[in-house]
Amino acid sequence: MGYFTLDFKKAKGASDARMSDHIERKVIASNVDSTRMHLNRELIKLPEGVKERDEAISHRIKSAGIKRKITPDQVRAIRVMLSGTHEDMMNIQQSGHIGEWCNDSLQWLYKTFGQENVVSAVLHMDETTPHIHATLVPIVIRERRKAKKEKEEGKRTCRKKGDAARLCADDVLNREKLIAYHDDYAKVMSKYGLQRGVRGSEARHTSTAQYYRNLKRENEILETDVQQLHEQKQEVENKLKQVKSEINTQKLKGAAVNATTAIADSVSSLLGGNKVKRLEVEKEQQKQDIADLKQQVSVVQVEKKKSEIRLYSEMNALDRKYQNEIMQYKDKQEKVDTYFPDVKELMPLAIQCRELGFTVDMTKRLVSFRPVSFRGKLYLAEYKQNFKTDDSTAIIEENPQQKGKFRLCIDGLPLLEWFKMKFQEMKKILGVTIQKESQPRRGLKI
């Protein structure tokens, strides 16, 4: 059973732009796989007119009705990172439950901190382990803890409303509440096989990069210690040789010779024995740890390559399906052109009938070469005018001037001739005449 990650960090000052650039991928970190950035998802829709995370933070603060002045160094937002152990999060993703996990996490944030205070949540799928970056504005509507304590002690004299909106990160983040958050989130995550860490543990998460840096630093320190011990050992061995040389030349006598030899042998044993060997063993162990981590990185890279191959395979399958659908459509189109050759010619006439004002049913009758009796108004775009008729008959017939072509006729006249006739009738009714001039002019004269 794996563990979930629920990490809270305060964002001080008027802007959290650096983190916003990371979350919104304006700045691409070295551990981001740019080929997977399209898998990232915005889980919360920003308010109208708000385009970025920093704007969403400011928008929430302005709309909360806060009366107290907000200082420049006051905490305006709290960053929340939600994730889990790599193996468990990859299992959730591969089983197709990553969307459900996102929704459960989002609903928990809404319930715990208020939906209006959770202004941003982004799912990152382009790093090693899927995770959510959520942003909440610490707005509370309750009496200040200091004021409540003064009231209980009888020191408070002024009366202020206890339900006023305030920006207070300390009321949202304290030890008791952090413990409660982890306990409550653990209930939600149990369905995914994720549990909270040991209560009260002082252990802190260390990233892989930081672990490498620490390991390298410790290795360098050990190498320095071993080098110093080797130098000390060499120095003692030189002194030992000198002492033994003096013994051989009988410059020292009896007990002094024995004592000096014993001391030299003891020093040589000390420096050439246990401590140096222990340090060398630790150095070898560090090298083995580095080799193990490199092996883990190699496994991750292999899994990444498999995922890319699977993705390309799915894309190729979709492309083949799309090409097949296009071929089927073209085949149907060729059959329509072969067995229903009139469709191609009648289609523009059907569109024209609808533009003139004929109903769908009337248009169906017309393209079936059946006459349609009608009354009312027809609109001709060329004249930008409605022409009224009390009783007319329309029909689509073969154009005698163009073989294989068709035309729309009304009252036995081609469409444009019928409209010209109606236009002349309208002019007679209105008493409009057109003045003839040597130079053509636009417009009508009454």
PDB file of N, CA and C in Angstrom, residues 172 234 344:
ATOM      1  N   VAL A 172      -5.680  29.084   8.558  1.00  0.00           N
ATOM      2  CA  VAL A 172      -5.878  27.931   7.677  1.00  0.00           C
ATOM      3  C   VAL A 172      -4.805  26.872   7.905  1.00  0.00           C
ATOM      4  N   GLN A 234      50.943   7.441   5.909  1.00  0.00           N
ATOM      5  CA  GLN A 234      52.252   7.506   5.280  1.00  0.00           C
ATOM      6  C   GLN A 234      53.270   8.209   6.169  1.00  0.00           C
ATOM      7  N   LYS A 344     -26.686  16.493 -57.864  1.00  0.00           N
ATOM      8  CA  LYS A 344     -25.663  17.532 -57.936  1.00  0.00           C
ATOM      9  C   LYS A 344     -26.228  18.827 -58.507  1.00  0.00           C
TER      10      LYS A 344
END
